[in-house]
mmCIF file of C-alpha atoms and ligand atoms in Angstrom:
data_model
loop_
_atom_site.group_PDB
_atom_site.id
_atom_site.type_symbol
_atom_site.label_atom_id
_atom_site.label_comp_id
_atom_site.label_asym_id
_atom_site.label_seq_id
_atom_site.Cartn_x
_atom_site.Cartn_y
_atom_site.Cartn_z
ATOM 1 C CA MET A 242 50.656 25.387 -66.580
ATOM 2 C CA PRO A 243 49.180 24.688 -63.122
ATOM 3 C CA ILE A 244 50.458 25.650 -59.834
ATOM 4 C CA ASN A 245 52.836 23.068 -59.010
ATOM 5 C CA ILE A 246 54.423 23.021 -55.517
ATOM 6 C CA ALA A 247 56.789 19.761 -54.239
ATOM 7 C CA ILE A 248 57.956 19.951 -50.991
ATOM 8 C CA ASP A 249 59.804 16.381 -49.555
ATOM 9 C CA GLY A 250 61.592 15.697 -45.931
ATOM 10 C CA PRO A 251 61.886 12.718 -43.774
ATOM 11 C CA VAL A 252 59.183 11.845 -41.596
ATOM 12 C CA GLY A 253 57.552 13.886 -38.583
ATOM 13 C CA ALA A 254 59.020 16.855 -40.169
ATOM 14 C CA GLY A 255 55.353 18.465 -39.823
ATOM 15 C CA LYS A 256 54.863 17.943 -43.964
ATOM 16 C CA SER A 257 51.061 17.327 -43.875
ATOM 17 C CA SER A 258 49.837 19.272 -41.581
ATOM 18 C CA ILE A 259 51.969 22.108 -43.371
ATOM 19 C CA SER A 260 51.153 21.548 -46.452
ATOM 20 C CA ASP A 261 47.593 21.325 -45.693
ATOM 21 C CA ALA A 262 47.489 24.844 -44.359
ATOM 22 C CA VAL A 263 49.916 26.321 -47.135
ATOM 23 C CA ALA A 264 47.394 24.683 -49.722
ATOM 24 C CA GLU A 265 44.522 26.200 -48.093
ATOM 25 C CA ARG A 266 46.182 29.358 -47.696
ATOM 26 C CA LEU A 267 46.866 29.342 -51.224
ATOM 27 C CA HIS A 268 43.170 27.807 -52.716
ATOM 28 C CA ILE A 269 45.657 24.606 -53.883
ATOM 29 C CA LEU A 270 44.535 20.983 -53.329
ATOM 30 C CA HIS A 271 47.283 19.188 -51.119
ATOM 31 C CA LEU A 272 48.112 15.486 -52.796
ATOM 32 C CA ASP A 273 49.637 13.646 -49.485
ATOM 33 C CA THR A 274 51.971 11.509 -51.480
ATOM 34 C CA GLY A 275 52.512 8.885 -48.340
ATOM 35 C CA ALA A 276 49.083 8.283 -48.433
ATOM 36 C CA MET A 277 49.156 6.333 -51.208
ATOM 37 C CA TYR A 278 51.755 4.196 -50.241
ATOM 38 C CA ARG A 279 49.953 3.392 -46.899
ATOM 39 C CA ALA A 280 46.830 2.238 -49.361
ATOM 40 C CA VAL A 281 49.160 0.046 -51.093
ATOM 41 C CA GLY A 282 51.100 -1.442 -47.611
ATOM 42 C CA LEU A 283 47.541 -1.984 -46.307
ATOM 43 C CA ALA A 284 46.162 -3.769 -49.436
ATOM 44 C CA LEU A 285 49.458 -6.167 -49.541
ATOM 45 C CA LEU A 286 48.708 -6.717 -45.814
ATOM 46 C CA ARG A 287 45.123 -7.702 -46.474
ATOM 47 C CA LEU A 288 46.081 -10.101 -49.445
ATOM 48 C CA GLY A 289 48.538 -11.272 -46.416
ATOM 49 C CA VAL A 290 51.406 -10.713 -49.101
ATOM 50 C CA ASP A 291 54.988 -9.766 -46.819
ATOM 51 C CA PRO A 292 55.288 -6.206 -48.154
ATOM 52 C CA GLY A 293 59.009 -6.775 -47.449
ATOM 53 C CA ASP A 294 58.927 -9.070 -50.088
ATOM 54 C CA GLU A 295 59.628 -7.331 -54.234
ATOM 55 C CA LYS A 296 58.379 -10.610 -56.045
ATOM 56 C CA ALA A 297 55.154 -11.126 -54.427
ATOM 57 C CA ALA A 298 54.233 -7.272 -54.197
ATOM 58 C CA MET A 299 55.039 -6.853 -57.889
ATOM 59 C CA ASP A 300 52.625 -9.630 -59.038
ATOM 60 C CA ARG A 301 49.773 -7.748 -57.326
ATOM 61 C CA ILE A 302 50.472 -3.951 -58.361
ATOM 62 C CA GLY A 303 48.403 -4.825 -60.999
ATOM 63 C CA GLU A 304 45.063 -5.575 -58.835
ATOM 64 C CA ILE A 305 45.924 -2.733 -56.268
ATOM 65 C CA PRO A 306 43.406 -0.292 -57.020
ATOM 66 C CA VAL A 307 44.777 3.084 -55.535
ATOM 67 C CA ASN A 308 42.047 6.217 -56.323
ATOM 68 C CA VAL A 309 42.643 9.659 -54.736
ATOM 69 C CA ARG A 310 39.437 12.022 -54.285
ATOM 70 C CA TYR A 311 39.083 15.652 -52.615
ATOM 71 C CA VAL A 312 35.993 15.648 -50.752
ATOM 72 C CA ASP A 313 35.524 19.345 -49.504
ATOM 73 C CA GLY A 314 39.043 20.247 -51.108
ATOM 74 C CA LYS A 315 40.285 17.457 -48.174
ATOM 75 C CA GLN A 316 41.966 14.340 -49.851
ATOM 76 C CA HIS A 317 40.605 10.786 -49.215
ATOM 77 C CA THR A 318 42.272 8.079 -50.742
ATOM 78 C CA TYR A 319 41.106 4.762 -51.953
ATOM 79 C CA LEU A 320 41.101 1.379 -52.469
ATOM 80 C CA GLY A 321 38.208 0.750 -55.030
ATOM 81 C CA GLU A 322 35.619 2.047 -53.942
ATOM 82 C CA GLU A 323 36.372 1.871 -49.873
ATOM 83 C CA ASP A 324 37.951 4.909 -48.362
ATOM 84 C CA VAL A 325 41.068 3.894 -46.277
ATOM 85 C CA THR A 326 41.744 7.424 -45.408
ATOM 86 C CA ASP A 327 40.956 6.602 -41.430
ATOM 87 C CA LEU A 328 42.722 2.664 -41.745
ATOM 88 C CA ILE A 329 46.302 3.815 -43.123
ATOM 89 C CA ARG A 330 47.592 6.163 -40.373
ATOM 90 C CA THR A 331 48.584 2.573 -37.861
ATOM 91 C CA ASP A 332 52.099 1.962 -37.247
ATOM 92 C CA GLU A 333 51.966 -1.800 -38.597
ATOM 93 C CA VAL A 334 50.470 0.324 -42.137
ATOM 94 C CA SER A 335 53.660 2.815 -41.763
ATOM 95 C CA ALA A 336 56.023 -0.033 -41.541
ATOM 96 C CA ALA A 337 54.669 -1.692 -45.092
ATOM 97 C CA ALA A 338 54.398 1.609 -46.442
ATOM 98 C CA SER A 339 57.944 1.921 -45.620
ATOM 99 C CA SER A 340 58.950 -1.441 -47.412
ATOM 100 C CA VAL A 341 56.935 -1.304 -50.443
ATOM 101 C CA SER A 342 58.292 1.931 -51.336
ATOM 102 C CA ARG A 343 60.735 0.592 -52.019
ATOM 103 C CA TRP A 344 60.283 -1.311 -54.796
ATOM 104 C CA PRO A 345 60.339 0.450 -58.480
ATOM 105 C CA ALA A 346 57.108 -1.126 -59.707
ATOM 106 C CA VAL A 347 55.737 -0.361 -57.031
ATOM 107 C CA ARG A 348 56.807 3.765 -57.312
ATOM 108 C CA ARG A 349 56.400 3.833 -61.027
ATOM 109 C CA ALA A 350 52.741 3.685 -60.557
ATOM 110 C CA MET A 351 52.332 5.546 -57.762
ATOM 111 C CA VAL A 352 54.780 8.451 -59.637
ATOM 112 C CA ALA A 353 52.812 7.775 -63.047
ATOM 113 C CA ALA A 354 49.222 8.747 -60.830
ATOM 114 C CA GLN A 355 50.747 11.442 -59.321
ATOM 115 C CA GLN A 356 52.534 13.408 -62.063
ATOM 116 C CA ARG A 357 49.092 12.734 -64.079
ATOM 117 C CA MET A 358 47.725 14.516 -61.121
ATOM 118 C CA ALA A 359 49.923 17.491 -61.541
ATOM 119 C CA ALA A 360 49.345 17.898 -64.833
ATOM 120 C CA GLU A 361 46.107 18.750 -64.539
ATOM 121 C CA THR A 362 45.009 20.619 -61.656
ATOM 122 C CA ASP A 363 47.286 23.581 -59.460
ATOM 123 C CA MET A 364 48.682 21.166 -56.111
ATOM 124 C CA LEU A 365 50.834 20.839 -53.610
ATOM 125 C CA ILE A 366 52.428 17.278 -53.459
ATOM 126 C CA ASP A 367 54.636 16.080 -50.414
ATOM 127 C CA GLY A 368 56.326 12.748 -50.517
ATOM 128 C CA ARG A 369 60.178 12.072 -50.562
ATOM 129 C CA ASP A 370 60.988 11.808 -53.903
ATOM 130 C CA ILE A 371 58.326 15.218 -55.482
ATOM 131 C CA GLY A 372 61.551 17.226 -56.402
ATOM 132 C CA THR A 373 63.630 14.463 -57.164
ATOM 133 C CA VAL A 374 61.477 13.160 -59.632
ATOM 134 C CA VAL A 375 57.387 13.376 -59.677
ATOM 135 C CA LEU A 376 58.214 16.977 -60.657
ATOM 136 C CA ARG A 377 61.652 17.464 -61.330
ATOM 137 C CA ASN A 378 60.714 20.725 -63.122
ATOM 138 C CA ALA A 379 58.274 21.997 -60.439
ATOM 139 C CA PRO A 380 59.019 25.664 -60.126
ATOM 140 C CA VAL A 381 59.215 25.724 -56.464
ATOM 141 C CA LYS A 382 60.635 22.685 -54.353
ATOM 142 C CA ILE A 383 61.104 22.931 -50.427
ATOM 143 C CA TYR A 384 62.990 20.300 -48.266
ATOM 144 C CA LEU A 385 61.298 20.196 -45.382
ATOM 145 C CA THR A 386 63.273 18.696 -41.999
ATOM 146 C CA ALA A 387 64.449 18.829 -38.225
ATOM 147 C CA THR A 388 66.306 17.290 -35.976
ATOM 148 C CA PRO A 389 65.638 12.993 -35.527
ATOM 149 C CA GLU A 390 64.982 14.169 -31.246
ATOM 150 C CA GLU A 391 62.747 16.589 -32.276
ATOM 151 C CA ARG A 392 60.785 14.739 -34.605
ATOM 152 C CA ALA A 393 60.632 12.254 -32.205
ATOM 153 C CA ARG A 394 59.363 14.334 -29.449
ATOM 154 C CA ARG A 395 56.396 15.469 -31.818
ATOM 155 C CA ARG A 396 55.700 11.886 -33.165
ATOM 156 C CA TYR A 397 55.593 11.137 -29.131
ATOM 157 C CA GLU A 398 53.521 13.857 -27.864
ATOM 158 C CA GLN A 399 51.020 13.259 -30.784
ATOM 159 C CA ASN A 400 50.667 9.486 -29.918
ATOM 160 C CA MET A 401 50.179 10.664 -25.822
ATOM 161 C CA ALA A 402 47.125 13.031 -27.188
ATOM 162 C CA ALA A 403 45.583 9.493 -28.666
ATOM 163 C CA GLY A 404 46.068 7.592 -25.791
ATOM 164 C CA ASP A 405 49.063 5.494 -26.820
ATOM 165 C CA ASN A 406 52.179 5.660 -24.297
ATOM 166 C CA THR A 407 55.413 4.217 -26.579
ATOM 167 C CA PRO A 408 57.983 5.530 -24.624
ATOM 168 C CA TYR A 409 60.391 8.009 -26.479
ATOM 169 C CA GLU A 410 62.614 6.088 -27.035
ATOM 170 C CA LYS A 411 61.389 3.455 -28.737
ATOM 171 C CA VAL A 412 59.631 6.450 -30.851
ATOM 172 C CA LEU A 413 62.604 7.486 -31.658
ATOM 173 C CA GLU A 414 64.700 4.274 -33.080
ATOM 174 C CA ALA A 415 61.678 3.651 -35.166
ATOM 175 C CA LEU A 416 61.683 7.119 -36.460
ATOM 176 C CA ILE A 417 65.878 6.699 -37.087
ATOM 177 C CA ALA A 418 64.869 2.611 -39.051
ATOM 178 C CA ARG A 419 62.388 4.375 -41.174
ATOM 179 C CA ASP A 420 64.770 7.735 -41.880
ATOM 180 C CA HIS A 421 67.410 4.674 -42.917
ATOM 181 C CA GLN A 422 64.837 2.792 -44.874
ATOM 182 C CA ASP A 423 63.959 6.117 -46.722
ATOM 183 C CA MET A 424 67.008 7.325 -47.442
ATOM 184 C CA ASN A 425 69.158 4.489 -48.183
ATOM 185 C CA ARG A 426 67.095 2.316 -50.704
ATOM 186 C CA ALA A 427 68.433 1.595 -54.120
ATOM 187 C CA THR A 428 64.802 3.567 -55.869
ATOM 188 C CA ASP A 429 64.333 7.192 -55.671
ATOM 189 C CA PRO A 430 65.806 7.566 -51.987
ATOM 190 C CA LEU A 431 64.515 10.599 -49.804
ATOM 191 C CA ARG A 432 66.514 13.471 -50.822
ATOM 192 C CA GLN A 433 67.181 17.088 -51.217
ATOM 193 C CA ALA A 434 67.022 18.162 -54.894
ATOM 194 C CA GLU A 435 69.929 20.701 -55.769
ATOM 195 C CA ASP A 436 67.271 23.303 -56.511
ATOM 196 C CA ALA A 437 65.248 22.476 -52.980
ATOM 197 C CA VAL A 438 64.829 25.106 -50.497
ATOM 198 C CA LEU A 439 65.577 23.859 -46.785
ATOM 199 C CA VAL A 440 63.337 24.582 -44.215
ATOM 200 C CA ASP A 441 64.516 23.515 -40.776
ATOM 201 C CA THR A 442 61.599 23.576 -38.492
ATOM 202 C CA THR A 443 63.865 22.250 -35.352
ATOM 203 C CA GLN A 444 63.585 26.133 -33.817
ATOM 204 C CA LEU A 445 60.645 26.807 -35.281
ATOM 205 C CA ASN A 446 56.114 26.002 -34.122
ATOM 206 C CA PHE A 447 54.015 25.387 -36.706
ATOM 207 C CA GLU A 448 52.864 29.257 -37.783
ATOM 208 C CA GLU A 449 56.115 29.669 -38.113
ATOM 209 C CA SER A 450 57.218 26.963 -40.344
ATOM 210 C CA VAL A 451 54.424 27.791 -42.467
ATOM 211 C CA GLU A 452 54.850 31.133 -43.164
ATOM 212 C CA ALA A 453 58.261 30.333 -43.928
ATOM 213 C CA VAL A 454 56.620 28.451 -46.965
ATOM 214 C CA LEU A 455 54.725 30.394 -48.010
ATOM 215 C CA ARG A 456 57.545 32.980 -47.984
ATOM 216 C CA ILE A 457 59.343 30.602 -50.428
ATOM 217 C CA VAL A 458 56.228 30.160 -52.738
ATOM 218 C CA GLY A 459 55.222 33.502 -52.904
ATOM 219 C CA LYS A 460 59.173 34.567 -53.729
ATOM 220 C CA VAL A 461 57.837 32.348 -57.482
ATOM 221 C CA TYR A 462 53.896 32.808 -57.746
ATOM 222 C CA GLY A 463 53.669 36.366 -55.645
ATOM 223 C CA ASN A 464 51.698 36.302 -52.331
HETATM 224 O O1 DC B 229 54.603 10.058 -45.201
HETATM 225 P P1 DC B 229 54.464 8.852 -44.890
HETATM 226 O O2 DC B 229 54.790 8.866 -43.437
HETATM 227 O O3 DC B 229 52.753 9.072 -45.305
HETATM 228 O O4 DC B 229 55.112 8.159 -46.135
HETATM 229 C C1 DC B 229 55.089 6.805 -45.934
HETATM 230 C C2 DC B 229 56.261 6.004 -46.394
HETATM 231 O O5 DC B 229 55.869 5.905 -48.300
HETATM 232 C C3 DC B 229 57.217 6.161 -45.987
HETATM 233 O O6 DC B 229 58.024 5.607 -44.825
HETATM 234 C C4 DC B 229 58.089 6.830 -47.321
HETATM 235 C C5 DC B 229 57.174 6.243 -48.978
HETATM 236 N N1 DC B 229 57.022 7.203 -49.149
HETATM 237 C C6 DC B 229 57.771 7.463 -50.277
HETATM 238 O O7 DC B 229 58.195 6.318 -50.834
HETATM 239 N N2 DC B 229 57.373 8.647 -51.314
HETATM 240 C C7 DC B 229 56.662 9.415 -51.310
HETATM 241 N N3 DC B 229 56.760 10.558 -52.003
HETATM 242 C C8 DC B 229 55.566 9.475 -50.301
HETATM 243 C C9 DC B 229 55.894 8.201 -49.249
#
């Protein structure tokens, strides 16, 4: 059985960067499943399809070739042969990803692809439904979170460093809206799996968060 580690949590909890660091220390791959929903969102925007229109999204999902490949151990996300890794981080694509991820047909396609990868390879997978749906039997499940205010503060600082001066209140508002959409959709909403270990990073710095996750992994897979 390959090593499978499931990490879920809301936007801005540090999932991606913490998962990257943990996977690197364990010498396993990290699959960021949000990138796959983002690629679908980008593809629909390019097709001129409203990502909030379920029927239109369903009609086109079959022709959206989302692929993930690893280059020097790092995930790259593709639409067909086009590497869209750097194009899927805009606010517009974030909102589109949150919308498309509501549709069962989209979720089925993404979940099946994620399960195929995890069945073959040692992987840490992060997302919203990994412990509850994708890897229901994962030996390690972690729910990573922090208060909305702290998550918004981190996002605000990242934005400022990147030259985006969106006011803190606006960042917090968008984050709460995305939480609401992700936690209240009908299909596979974000929630903590019953057997997941909660890691609240509100009071932890990055290194402490990585250590907290590694300790939980170590209890199952050894150090
Ligand atoms: O983690 P992220 O912000 O890159 O995810 C983008 C969107 O995709 C997010 O709003 C929720 C959705 N998503 C999901 O529904 N299921 C996953 N496993 C990962 C992401």
